[in-house]
RNA sequence: GCGGGUAUAGCUUAGUGGUAAAGCUCCAGCCUUCCAAGCUGGCUACGUGGGUUCGAUUCCCACUACCCGCUCCA
C-alpha cells in the first residue's frame, strides 16, 4: 500500500470511528453480529440525511413549477420489471471455474470439442483421507490424458485438510471418458469443469400474500431495484391529474434494493440504499441539451450543500460503457478517501423506458402536444443521485482535524465536522455558562424553547464550557449560543439579554441580542 | 464470488490456559465567569457457536461481521 493510500485508509478509519462514536451511523443488527452491508443511521445521521433529502426536495420540487413529486411502492409488480428488462434481460448467466475460481459469462464461453474425463472422487492411501465428488476435465484433440488427471488431482487437492499432502499422491477414482462437442461446460483456459450457469439474481424476490406458495409464479413480486420504474409506470396518471406540459419532471426519494451488490467501503455500496431521482420528460429534440443543463444544475446543488466543484469529477461515459438505450451519460464522482467514486448519474435515456412500458402494459403512454398537433413518446433525462453516498461524501468532506495551541502552549487536536449549516444535524447548541447558577440555566431553557420550533437545537450544561464547544465541533454544530452573566444584565445594563454566539469554524465569538438570534440562524441554515 | 488480514468497554489500545489493565469518552456529585482544567464516585468488553481441557478471552474448527486486493456493479 502506498503512503498516500495508507493515509487515506487511516482517514477513513477515523471517519468510520467518529460516525459510530458520535451516533451518525451504526452497523445494522450489531448486537447480533451485524448484517452484511447494512447500516443504520443514528440520531445525528438521521438528522443529516433528513436535511439532505429535504433540501433536495425543496430545490427540485417545491421551488420549481415544472417538477412534481411521487412516492411509489417498494414492492413492485413483476411485469413492470419484466418490461423494463430487469427480469431476464439484464442478468447475464455466469459460470465459475471449479479449479481457478475465475468467473466467466456463460454466453461468452467459446464452445469446446474433445474428450471429457470424468472422475468420481479421490483417495489418499497413507492418511486414509478421501472425498467423493464428481469432476470432469475436457481435453481437446491431441492432449495427453495425464493432463486431465493432473488437473483433477489439483482440483481435489483444494479440499485437503492436510495441506502437506502433495496432489501427486492422490489416487483418482471412477475414471471414465466421453466424447463431447461444442460444449460450454468447460473452461477453455484449463479444461476444468465449470459450475452450472447461474443467473445472478440482481433483485430481491419475494412472495405476495401470507399463504403464497414458494413455487407460485403469479405471487412473485420484487423489491424495486431503482425508484425510476414507478415514475415511468405512473407517468400517465401524473400527467393527466396535474395539467402538466412538456418538459416536466417527476421526482422521487426512496429506498431501492440490489442483491448482487458486493458491499464495500462503509455505506458506499449497500444492498439497501436510498435514491434521489428525477425523471425529466421532454421532446426528443431537447434531450441532449437538457442533459447538459441537468449536469450543471446538479453540480450547483452539490456546491450548495458543501461539496465543492474541485472535489467532484465529471465522467463522460464513453460509447460501449453506457447502457444500450442511453445516448449520453455523465457520472458525477467524488474524491472519497477510498477512491474516486460515483455519486450520481445524469443519463439521457431516450424514449426507452416509456416505450417498453407502453409495449409491456398495452396502454398508450404517448404525449399529445396540443399546439403542434404532434403525438410522440416523451424522451427522458434522469439525474439519479445516491442519497447514502452523498451523505458519506458530506461526512468525508466535513471531517477535519486541526492542530491548535492551547493556553498552556501545548498542541492539541481539534476535530471539527465542517458541515454546511444547511446540512448540519444540530444548528445551534444552547449553553448556560455555568450549570449551578439557576438564573443562567433558566434563561438558556427560554432561548432553547424559542428556537426549537424552527430548527434542531441542543441544550447542554455538562462540564466546562470549552469542553462543550469541542463536543459540538465534533458533530458539526455551526453555532454555540452561550448564556452568561452579561445576559442577565449583571455586567452592564446595555448587554442585558444579549448572548455569546460562537462560530464553529473560526471559533470567534460575538454578542447578539436574543431577539436577533432567530432571524440570524434562519438566514444561515436556509 | 475468490484470496489475505482483523475481531477485548462508546473509542483507541494492553494482556493472560485460572474470566482482564489503561488512556480518552460517558454518567452522578463537588468545583468552575468562555475553548477538551481539577477532585470524588460510577457504568460498560474478551463477535457467535462448537471442540480440546478440571478450567478457554487465550489453543483448534466452523460461522458472522469489518478492512485490504481481485471479481462484479443492468
Coordinates of C-alpha atoms (C1' of nucleotides) in Angstrom, one line a residue:
Chain A
X1 CA 0.0 0.0 0.0
X2 CA 1.4 3.4 -0.9
X3 CA 1.9 6.1 1.7
X4 CA -0.9 8.1 0.3
X5 CA -3.5 5.3 0.2
X6 CA -2.4 4.2 3.7
X7 CA -3.0 7.8 4.9
X8 CA -6.4 7.7 3.2
X9 CA -7.2 4.4 4.8
X10 CA -6.3 5.8 8.2
X11 CA -8.5 8.8 7.5
X12 CA -11.4 6.5 6.5
X13 CA -11.0 4.6 9.8
X14 CA -11.2 7.8 11.7
X15 CA -14.3 8.8 9.9
X16 CA -16.0 5.4 10.5
X17 CA -15.0 5.6 14.1
X18 CA -16.4 9.1 14.6
X19 CA -19.6 8.1 12.8
X20 CA -20.1 5.4 15.4
X21 CA -18.9 7.2 18.5
X22 CA -21.0 10.3 17.8
X23 CA -24.1 8.5 16.6
X24 CA -24.1 9.1 12.9
X25 CA -24.0 5.6 11.6
X26 CA -24.1 2.2 13.2
X27 CA -23.8 -1.3 11.8
X28 CA -27.2 -2.9 11.4
X29 CA -28.0 -5.6 13.9
X30 CA -24.7 -5.1 15.6
X31 CA -25.6 -6.9 18.8
X32 CA -26.4 -10.0 16.7
X33 CA -23.0 -9.9 14.9
X34 CA -24.1 -7.5 12.2
X35 CA -25.9 -7.8 8.8
X36 CA -23.6 -7.7 5.8
X37 CA -23.6 -4.4 4.1
X38 CA -26.5 -2.9 6.1
X39 CA -26.2 0.3 8.2
X40 CA -28.5 2.2 10.5
X41 CA -28.4 6.0 10.8
X42 CA -28.2 7.1 14.4
X43 CA -29.7 10.3 15.8
X44 CA -27.3 12.7 14.1
X45 CA -27.1 10.7 10.9
X46 CA -30.9 10.7 10.7
X47 CA -30.9 14.5 11.0
X48 CA -28.2 14.8 8.4
X49 CA -30.0 12.6 6.0
X50 CA -33.3 14.4 6.5
X51 CA -31.6 17.7 5.9
X52 CA -30.2 16.5 2.6
X53 CA -33.4 14.9 1.4
X54 CA -35.4 18.0 2.5
X55 CA -33.1 20.3 0.7
X56 CA -33.0 18.2 -2.5
X57 CA -36.8 18.1 -2.5
X58 CA -37.2 21.8 -1.8
X59 CA -34.7 22.7 -4.6
X60 CA -36.0 20.4 -7.2
X61 CA -39.7 20.0 -6.4
X62 CA -41.0 22.8 -4.3
X63 CA -39.1 25.7 -5.8
X64 CA -39.8 24.7 -9.4
X65 CA -43.1 24.6 -11.1
X66 CA -42.0 22.0 -13.7
X67 CA -41.3 19.1 -11.3
X68 CA -43.8 17.2 -9.1
X69 CA -43.2 14.5 -6.6
X70 CA -44.1 10.9 -6.3
X71 CA -43.7 8.3 -3.6
X72 CA -44.0 4.9 -5.2
X73 CA -44.4 1.5 -3.5
X74 CA -41.2 -0.5 -2.9
X75 CA -42.9 -3.8 -3.7
X76 CA -43.0 -4.0 -7.4
X77 CA -45.3 -5.9 -9.9
X78 CA -43.2 -8.4 -11.7
X79 CA -44.5 -7.4 -15.1
X80 CA -43.1 -3.9 -14.5
X81 CA -39.6 -5.3 -14.1
X82 CA -40.1 -7.8 -17.0
X83 CA -40.9 -4.9 -19.3
X84 CA -38.1 -2.7 -18.0
X85 CA -35.6 -5.6 -18.7
X86 CA -34.7 -6.1 -15.0
X87 CA -36.1 -9.6 -15.0
X88 CA -34.3 -11.7 -17.6
X89 CA -32.8 -9.2 -20.0
X90 CA -30.1 -7.6 -17.9
X91 CA -29.0 -10.5 -15.9
X92 CA -26.1 -12.4 -17.6
X93 CA -25.8 -16.0 -16.5
X94 CA -22.3 -16.6 -15.1
X95 CA -20.2 -19.7 -14.5
X96 CA -17.4 -20.2 -12.1
X97 CA -14.3 -22.3 -12.9
X98 CA -14.2 -25.0 -10.3
X99 CA -10.4 -25.0 -10.4
X100 CA -9.2 -21.4 -10.8
X101 CA -12.4 -19.8 -9.4
X102 CA -12.5 -17.4 -12.3
X103 CA -15.9 -16.1 -13.2
X104 CA -17.0 -16.3 -16.8
X105 CA -20.0 -15.0 -18.6
X106 CA -21.8 -18.1 -19.9
X107 CA -22.7 -16.5 -23.3
X108 CA -19.1 -15.6 -23.9
X109 CA -17.5 -19.1 -23.5
X110 CA -16.1 -20.4 -26.7
X111 CA -17.6 -23.9 -27.3
X112 CA -15.1 -26.8 -27.0
X113 CA -14.9 -30.1 -28.6
X114 CA -12.9 -33.1 -27.3
X115 CA -12.8 -35.8 -24.7
X116 CA -14.2 -35.3 -21.3
X117 CA -12.5 -37.3 -18.5
X118 CA -14.9 -37.8 -15.6
X119 CA -13.9 -38.7 -12.1
X120 CA -16.0 -39.5 -9.0
X121 CA -13.5 -38.7 -6.3
X122 CA -10.1 -39.2 -4.8
X123 CA -8.3 -41.1 -2.0
X124 CA -5.0 -40.7 -0.2
X125 CA -3.9 -44.0 1.0
X126 CA -1.3 -43.0 3.6
X127 CA -3.6 -40.9 5.6
X128 CA -6.8 -42.6 4.7
X129 CA -8.3 -39.3 3.5
X130 CA -10.8 -39.4 0.7
X131 CA -13.5 -37.4 -0.9
X132 CA -16.5 -38.3 -3.2
X133 CA -17.2 -35.5 -5.7
X134 CA -17.9 -35.6 -9.4
X135 CA -15.5 -33.7 -11.5
X136 CA -14.6 -33.5 -15.2
X137 CA -11.8 -32.2 -17.4
X138 CA -12.1 -31.6 -21.1
X139 CA -9.1 -32.4 -23.3
X140 CA -9.1 -31.2 -26.9
X141 CA -7.7 -33.5 -29.5
X142 CA -4.1 -34.5 -29.2
X143 CA -3.7 -33.6 -25.5
X144 CA -2.1 -36.1 -23.1
X145 CA -4.7 -37.9 -20.9
X146 CA -2.3 -37.4 -18.0
X147 CA -3.0 -33.7 -18.2
X148 CA -6.7 -34.4 -17.3
X149 CA -5.6 -36.5 -14.3
X150 CA -3.2 -33.8 -13.2
X151 CA -5.8 -31.2 -13.4
X152 CA -8.3 -33.4 -11.5
X153 CA -5.8 -34.0 -8.7
X154 CA -5.2 -30.3 -8.4
X155 CA -8.9 -29.8 -8.2
X156 CA -9.4 -32.4 -5.5
X157 CA -6.4 -31.2 -3.6
X158 CA -8.1 -28.0 -2.6
X159 CA -10.4 -30.0 -0.3
X160 CA -7.4 -31.5 1.6
X161 CA -7.4 -30.7 5.2
X162 CA -3.7 -31.6 5.5
X163 CA -2.1 -29.1 3.2
X164 CA 1.2 -31.0 3.5
X165 CA -0.1 -33.8 1.2
X166 CA 1.1 -33.4 -2.4
X167 CA -1.6 -33.5 -5.1
X168 CA 0.6 -36.0 -6.8
X169 CA -0.1 -38.6 -4.1
X170 CA -3.8 -38.6 -4.7
X171 CA -5.5 -41.6 -6.2
X172 CA -8.2 -40.8 -8.7
X173 CA -11.4 -42.8 -8.6
X174 CA -14.0 -43.8 -11.2
X175 CA -12.3 -42.5 -14.3
X176 CA -14.4 -42.6 -17.5
X177 CA -14.3 -40.8 -20.8
X178 CA -16.9 -39.3 -23.1
X179 CA -16.7 -37.5 -26.4
X180 CA -18.3 -34.1 -26.3
X181 CA -18.8 -31.5 -29.0
X182 CA -19.5 -27.8 -28.8
X183 CA -19.7 -27.8 -25.1
X184 CA -19.6 -24.6 -23.0
X185 CA -19.4 -26.5 -19.7
X186 CA -15.6 -26.4 -19.6
X187 CA -13.1 -23.6 -19.0
X188 CA -11.3 -23.0 -22.3
X189 CA -8.3 -21.9 -20.3
X190 CA -7.6 -25.1 -18.4
X191 CA -10.3 -27.6 -19.3
X192 CA -11.8 -27.6 -15.9
X193 CA -15.5 -28.2 -15.4
X194 CA -17.5 -25.0 -14.7
X195 CA -20.4 -24.6 -12.3
X196 CA -23.9 -24.6 -13.8
X197 CA -24.7 -21.2 -15.5
X198 CA -26.3 -19.2 -12.8
X199 CA -28.4 -16.2 -13.5
X200 CA -27.3 -13.6 -11.0
X201 CA -30.4 -12.5 -9.4
X202 CA -29.9 -8.9 -9.1
X203 CA -33.2 -8.3 -7.3
X204 CA -34.7 -9.2 -4.0
X205 CA -37.5 -11.5 -4.8
X206 CA -40.5 -12.2 -2.6
X207 CA -43.9 -13.7 -2.5
X208 CA -47.1 -11.6 -2.1
X209 CA -49.7 -12.9 0.3
X210 CA -49.2 -14.6 3.6
X211 CA -50.1 -18.0 2.3
X212 CA -48.4 -17.7 -1.1
X213 CA -46.7 -20.9 -2.2
X214 CA -43.0 -20.6 -2.9
X215 CA -43.5 -22.1 -6.3
X216 CA -46.5 -19.9 -7.3
X217 CA -45.0 -17.8 -10.1
X218 CA -48.0 -15.5 -10.1
X219 CA -47.3 -14.5 -6.4
X220 CA -43.8 -13.2 -7.2
X221 CA -43.0 -9.6 -6.5
X222 CA -39.7 -7.8 -6.2
X223 CA -38.3 -5.1 -4.1
X224 CA -37.6 -2.3 -6.5
X225 CA -34.0 -2.1 -7.8
X226 CA -34.4 1.6 -8.6
X227 CA -37.0 4.2 -7.9
X228 CA -37.3 5.2 -11.5
X229 CA -39.7 2.4 -12.6
X230 CA -42.7 3.6 -10.6
X231 CA -42.2 7.1 -12.1
X232 CA -42.4 5.6 -15.6
X233 CA -45.3 3.4 -14.7
X234 CA -47.3 6.3 -13.2
X235 CA -46.3 8.7 -16.0
X236 CA -49.8 8.8 -17.4
X237 CA -51.6 9.3 -14.1
X238 CA -49.3 12.1 -13.1
X239 CA -49.6 13.7 -16.4
X240 CA -53.4 13.6 -16.5
X241 CA -54.0 14.7 -13.0
X242 CA -51.6 17.6 -12.9
X243 CA -52.3 19.5 -16.1
X244 CA -48.6 19.2 -17.0
X245 CA -46.9 20.2 -20.3
X246 CA -43.6 19.0 -21.6
X247 CA -40.9 19.5 -20.5
X248 CA -41.7 18.4 -16.9
X249 CA -40.2 16.1 -14.3
X250 CA -41.3 13.7 -11.7
X251 CA -39.1 13.4 -8.6
X252 CA -38.8 10.7 -6.0
X253 CA -36.8 9.9 -3.0
X254 CA -36.8 6.4 -1.6
X255 CA -35.2 3.1 -0.9
X256 CA -34.0 0.7 -3.5
X257 CA -32.5 -2.8 -3.2
X258 CA -29.9 -4.7 -5.2
X259 CA -29.0 -8.2 -4.2
X260 CA -26.0 -8.5 -6.4
X261 CA -24.1 -5.7 -4.8
X262 CA -20.9 -6.7 -3.1
X263 CA -20.9 -4.5 -0.1
X264 CA -17.8 -2.4 0.3
X265 CA -16.4 0.9 1.6
X266 CA -18.6 1.5 4.7
X267 CA -22.0 2.7 3.5
X268 CA -20.9 3.5 0.0
X269 CA -22.0 0.3 -1.6
X270 CA -25.0 -1.3 0.2
X271 CA -27.7 -3.8 -0.8
X272 CA -30.3 -1.4 0.6
X273 CA -29.9 2.2 -0.4
X274 CA -31.8 5.4 -0.9
X275 CA -32.0 7.2 -4.2
X276 CA -33.0 10.7 -5.1
X277 CA -34.2 10.6 -8.7
X278 CA -35.8 12.9 -11.2
X279 CA -37.2 11.7 -14.5
X280 CA -37.3 14.8 -16.6
X281 CA -39.6 14.2 -19.6
X282 CA -39.1 16.2 -22.8
X283 CA -39.5 16.5 -26.6
X284 CA -37.0 14.2 -28.4
X285 CA -35.2 17.3 -29.8
X286 CA -34.4 18.6 -26.4
X287 CA -32.9 15.6 -24.7
X288 CA -29.2 16.3 -25.4
X289 CA -29.4 19.9 -24.3
X290 CA -31.3 19.1 -21.2
X291 CA -28.7 16.5 -20.2
X292 CA -26.1 19.3 -20.2
X293 CA -28.5 21.5 -18.2
X294 CA -29.1 18.9 -15.6
X295 CA -25.4 18.2 -15.2
X296 CA -24.9 21.9 -14.4
X297 CA -27.9 22.0 -12.1
X298 CA -26.7 19.1 -10.1
X299 CA -23.2 20.3 -9.8
X300 CA -24.6 23.6 -8.4
X301 CA -26.6 21.6 -5.9
X302 CA -23.5 19.8 -4.6
X303 CA -21.8 23.2 -4.3
X304 CA -24.7 24.5 -2.2
X305 CA -24.6 21.6 0.2
X306 CA -20.9 22.0 0.8
X307 CA -19.3 19.7 -1.8
X308 CA -17.1 21.9 -3.9
X309 CA -16.7 21.5 -7.6
X310 CA -13.0 20.8 -7.3
X311 CA -13.6 17.6 -5.3
X312 CA -16.0 16.4 -8.0
X313 CA -15.1 14.7 -11.2
X314 CA -17.3 14.5 -14.3
X315 CA -17.0 11.3 -16.3
X316 CA -18.5 11.5 -19.8
X317 CA -19.3 7.8 -20.0
X318 CA -17.9 6.6 -23.4
X319 CA -19.7 4.6 -26.0
X320 CA -19.9 0.9 -25.2
X321 CA -19.9 1.6 -21.4
X322 CA -23.2 3.3 -21.3
X323 CA -26.4 1.3 -21.1
X324 CA -27.5 0.4 -24.6
X325 CA -30.5 2.8 -24.5
X326 CA -28.6 5.8 -23.3
X327 CA -27.4 8.4 -25.8
X328 CA -25.4 10.3 -23.2
X329 CA -24.4 9.7 -19.6
X330 CA -22.4 11.7 -17.2
X331 CA -21.2 10.3 -13.9
X332 CA -20.6 12.8 -11.1
X333 CA -17.9 11.4 -9.0
X334 CA -16.5 12.5 -5.6
X335 CA -13.0 12.1 -4.3
X336 CA -13.6 9.7 -1.4
X337 CA -10.6 8.7 0.8
X338 CA -11.0 5.2 -0.8
X339 CA -11.0 6.5 -4.3
X340 CA -12.9 8.5 -6.9
X341 CA -16.4 7.0 -6.9
X342 CA -19.8 7.8 -8.4
X343 CA -22.3 9.9 -6.5
X344 CA -24.8 10.4 -9.3
X345 CA -25.5 9.5 -12.9
X346 CA -27.1 12.0 -15.3
X347 CA -28.4 9.9 -18.1
X348 CA -30.3 10.7 -21.3
X349 CA -32.4 7.5 -21.6
X350 CA -34.2 8.5 -24.8
X351 CA -37.8 7.0 -25.1
X352 CA -36.6 3.6 -23.9
X353 CA -38.5 3.5 -20.6
X354 CA -41.9 4.8 -21.7
X355 CA -41.7 2.7 -24.9
X356 CA -41.1 -0.6 -23.1
X357 CA -43.9 0.1 -20.6
X358 CA -46.2 1.1 -23.4
X359 CA -45.5 -2.2 -25.0
X360 CA -45.5 -4.2 -21.8
X361 CA -48.8 -2.8 -20.5
X362 CA -50.5 -2.4 -23.8
X363 CA -51.6 1.1 -22.7
X364 CA -50.7 4.2 -24.6
X365 CA -48.1 6.3 -22.9
X366 CA -47.8 8.8 -25.7
X367 CA -47.9 12.5 -25.2
X368 CA -50.0 14.8 -27.3
X369 CA -48.8 18.3 -28.0
X370 CA -52.0 20.4 -28.4
X371 CA -50.3 23.3 -30.1
X372 CA -48.2 21.4 -32.6
X373 CA -50.8 18.7 -33.0
X374 CA -48.0 16.2 -32.5
X375 CA -48.1 12.8 -30.8
X376 CA -44.9 11.1 -29.6
X377 CA -43.3 9.2 -26.8
X378 CA -41.5 11.6 -24.4
X379 CA -37.8 11.3 -24.0
X380 CA -36.3 11.4 -20.6
X381 CA -33.3 12.8 -18.8
X382 CA -32.5 11.2 -15.5
X383 CA -30.4 12.8 -12.8
X384 CA -30.2 9.9 -10.3
X385 CA -28.3 10.6 -7.1
X386 CA -27.3 8.2 -4.3
X387 CA -28.6 9.6 -1.1
X388 CA -26.4 7.5 1.2
X389 CA -23.4 8.1 -1.0
X390 CA -24.0 11.8 -0.8
X391 CA -24.3 11.6 3.0
X392 CA -21.0 9.8 3.1
X393 CA -19.4 12.5 0.8
X394 CA -20.8 15.2 3.1
X395 CA -19.2 13.4 6.1
X396 CA -15.9 12.9 4.4
X397 CA -15.9 16.5 3.1
X398 CA -16.8 17.9 6.6
X399 CA -14.2 15.9 8.5
X400 CA -11.2 17.9 9.6
X401 CA -8.6 17.7 12.3
X402 CA -6.8 20.9 13.1
X403 CA -3.9 21.4 15.5
X404 CA -4.3 24.3 17.9
X405 CA -2.1 25.5 20.7
X406 CA -3.8 25.9 24.0
X407 CA -3.3 28.3 26.8
X408 CA -0.5 26.3 28.3
X409 CA 1.3 26.3 25.0
X410 CA 0.5 22.7 24.3
X411 CA -0.6 21.5 20.9
X412 CA -3.8 19.6 20.8
X413 CA -6.1 18.3 18.0
X414 CA -9.5 19.8 17.4
X415 CA -11.8 17.5 15.4
X416 CA -14.3 19.5 13.5
X417 CA -17.1 18.5 11.2
X418 CA -17.4 21.4 8.9
X419 CA -20.9 20.8 7.6
X420 CA -22.6 23.5 5.7
X421 CA -25.1 24.9 8.2
X422 CA -28.0 23.8 5.9
X423 CA -26.8 20.2 6.4
X424 CA -25.6 20.3 10.0
X425 CA -27.6 17.9 12.2
X426 CA -27.7 20.4 15.1
X427 CA -28.0 24.0 14.1
X428 CA -27.2 25.6 17.4
X429 CA -26.2 24.5 20.9
X430 CA -27.7 26.4 23.8
X431 CA -25.2 26.5 26.7
X432 CA -25.6 28.2 30.1
X433 CA -22.1 29.3 31.1
X434 CA -22.4 27.6 34.5
X435 CA -24.7 24.8 35.5
X436 CA -25.0 25.6 39.1
X437 CA -26.5 29.1 38.6
X438 CA -30.2 28.7 38.2
X439 CA -30.6 32.1 36.5
X440 CA -28.3 31.1 33.7
X441 CA -30.0 27.7 33.3
X442 CA -33.5 29.2 33.2
X443 CA -32.5 31.8 30.6
X444 CA -30.9 29.1 28.5
X445 CA -34.0 27.0 28.6
X446 CA -36.0 30.0 27.5
X447 CA -33.7 30.5 24.5
X448 CA -34.0 26.8 23.7
X449 CA -37.8 26.9 23.7
X450 CA -37.8 30.0 21.5
X451 CA -35.6 28.3 18.8
X452 CA -36.9 24.7 19.0
X453 CA -40.0 25.1 16.8
X454 CA -37.8 26.4 13.9
X455 CA -34.7 24.1 14.0
X456 CA -32.9 21.3 15.7
X457 CA -31.1 22.8 18.7
X458 CA -29.3 21.1 21.5
X459 CA -29.1 22.1 25.2
X460 CA -26.0 21.2 27.1
X461 CA -24.9 22.2 30.6
X462 CA -22.5 19.4 31.4
X463 CA -18.8 20.2 32.1
X464 CA -16.7 23.2 31.3
X465 CA -17.7 25.5 28.5
X466 CA -14.6 24.7 26.4
X467 CA -15.4 21.0 26.5
X468 CA -18.9 21.7 25.4
X469 CA -17.7 23.8 22.5
X470 CA -15.4 21.0 21.4
X471 CA -18.2 18.4 21.7
X472 CA -20.3 20.5 19.3
X473 CA -17.3 20.9 16.9
X474 CA -17.1 17.2 16.6
X475 CA -20.7 16.8 15.5
X476 CA -20.6 19.9 13.2
X477 CA -22.9 22.3 15.1
X478 CA -22.2 25.6 13.4
X479 CA -23.2 27.9 16.2
X480 CA -23.0 27.8 20.0
X481 CA -25.1 30.2 22.0
X482 CA -23.8 30.9 25.5
X483 CA -25.9 32.4 28.1
X484 CA -23.6 34.2 30.5
X485 CA -23.7 36.9 33.2
X486 CA -23.9 39.7 30.7
X487 CA -27.1 38.1 29.5
X488 CA -28.5 38.6 33.0
X489 CA -27.5 42.3 32.9
X490 CA -25.1 41.9 35.8
X491 CA -22.1 43.4 34.0
X492 CA -23.6 46.2 32.0
X493 CA -27.3 47.2 31.6
X494 CA -27.0 47.5 27.8
X495 CA -25.7 43.9 27.5
X496 CA -28.8 42.5 29.2
X497 CA -30.5 39.9 27.0
X498 CA -27.5 39.5 24.7
X499 CA -25.7 36.2 24.3
X500 CA -22.3 35.0 23.1
X501 CA -22.5 33.4 19.6
X502 CA -19.5 31.3 19.0
X503 CA -18.9 30.2 15.4
X504 CA -17.6 26.7 14.8
X505 CA -15.0 27.1 12.1
X506 CA -13.3 30.3 13.3
X507 CA -14.1 29.8 17.0
X508 CA -14.8 33.5 17.0
X509 CA -17.3 35.0 19.4
X510 CA -19.7 37.9 19.0
X511 CA -22.5 39.3 21.1
X512 CA -26.0 39.3 19.9
X513 CA -29.4 40.3 21.4
X514 CA -31.6 37.2 21.9
X515 CA -34.2 38.8 19.8
X516 CA -31.9 38.7 16.7
X517 CA -30.9 35.0 17.1
X518 CA -33.8 33.5 15.2
X519 CA -33.5 35.6 12.0
X520 CA -29.7 35.3 12.2
X521 CA -29.8 31.5 12.4
X522 CA -32.7 31.1 9.9
X523 CA -30.7 33.0 7.3
X524 CA -27.7 30.8 7.8
X525 CA -29.4 27.5 7.7
X526 CA -31.8 28.0 4.8
Chain B
rG1 C1' -17.8 -15.0 -5.7
rC2 C1' -12.0 -15.6 -4.7
rG3 C1' -7.6 -14.6 -1.8
rG4 C1' -5.3 -12.1 2.6
rG5 C1' -5.9 -9.6 7.4
rU6 C1' -8.7 -8.3 11.8
rA7 C1' -12.3 -9.0 16.0
rU8 C1' -11.0 -7.2 24.1
rA9 C1' -15.5 -1.3 27.3
rG10 C1' -18.7 4.0 23.5
rC11 C1' -13.5 5.0 21.2
rU12 C1' -8.0 3.7 21.0
rU13 C1' -5.1 0.0 22.7
rA14 C1' -2.6 -3.7 26.7
rG15 C1' -2.7 -8.6 28.5
rU16 C1' -3.5 -13.8 30.2
rG17 C1' -4.8 -21.7 29.8
rG18 C1' -7.4 -19.9 36.3
rU19 C1' -13.0 -14.5 33.3
rA20 C1' -8.9 -8.7 32.3
rA21 C1' -5.4 -3.3 32.5
rA22 C1' -5.0 1.6 30.9
rG23 C1' -6.0 6.4 28.4
rC24 C1' -9.9 9.1 26.4
rU25 C1' -15.3 9.3 26.4
rC26 C1' -19.8 8.8 29.1
rC27 C1' -22.9 9.3 33.8
rA28 C1' -23.5 11.4 39.1
rG29 C1' -21.7 14.9 42.6
rC30 C1' -18.4 19.0 44.0
rC31 C1' -15.9 22.9 41.8
rU32 C1' -15.6 26.2 37.6
rU33 C1' -17.2 33.7 34.7
rC34 C1' -15.6 31.4 27.6
rC35 C1' -12.3 26.7 24.1
rA36 C1' -11.3 19.1 25.9
rA37 C1' -9.0 22.3 33.9
rG38 C1' -9.4 19.7 38.8
rC39 C1' -11.3 16.3 42.7
rU40 C1' -14.6 12.0 44.3
rG41 C1' -17.5 8.1 42.8
rG42 C1' -19.8 5.1 38.9
rC43 C1' -21.5 2.1 34.3
rU44 C1' -19.6 -0.7 30.4
rA45 C1' -15.8 -5.6 27.0
rC46 C1' -12.9 -10.7 25.5
rG47 C1' -18.0 -11.2 17.9
rU48 C1' -21.2 -16.1 17.7
rG49 C1' -21.3 -21.5 18.0
rG50 C1' -18.7 -25.9 18.7
rG51 C1' -14.2 -28.8 20.2
rU52 C1' -9.7 -29.9 23.4
rU53 C1' -9.2 -29.1 28.8
rC54 C1' -10.6 -29.9 35.7
rG55 C1' -10.9 -24.9 33.6
rA56 C1' -10.7 -21.3 27.1
rU57 C1' -10.9 -14.4 26.1
rU58 C1' -6.2 -17.2 25.2
rC59 C1' -5.2 -23.4 21.6
rC60 C1' -8.2 -25.8 17.4
rC61 C1' -12.6 -25.8 14.0
rA62 C1' -16.8 -23.5 11.9
rC63 C1' -19.7 -19.2 11.3
rU64 C1' -20.6 -14.0 11.2
rA65 C1' -19.0 -9.0 10.6
rC66 C1' -15.5 -5.4 9.2
rC67 C1' -10.9 -3.9 6.4
rC68 C1' -7.4 -4.6 2.0
rG69 C1' -6.6 -6.7 -3.1
rC70 C1' -9.2 -9.1 -7.2
rU71 C1' -14.2 -10.1 -9.5
rC72 C1' -18.9 -7.9 -10.1
rC73 C1' -21.9 -3.4 -10.3
rA74 C1' -28.2 -3.9 -15.8

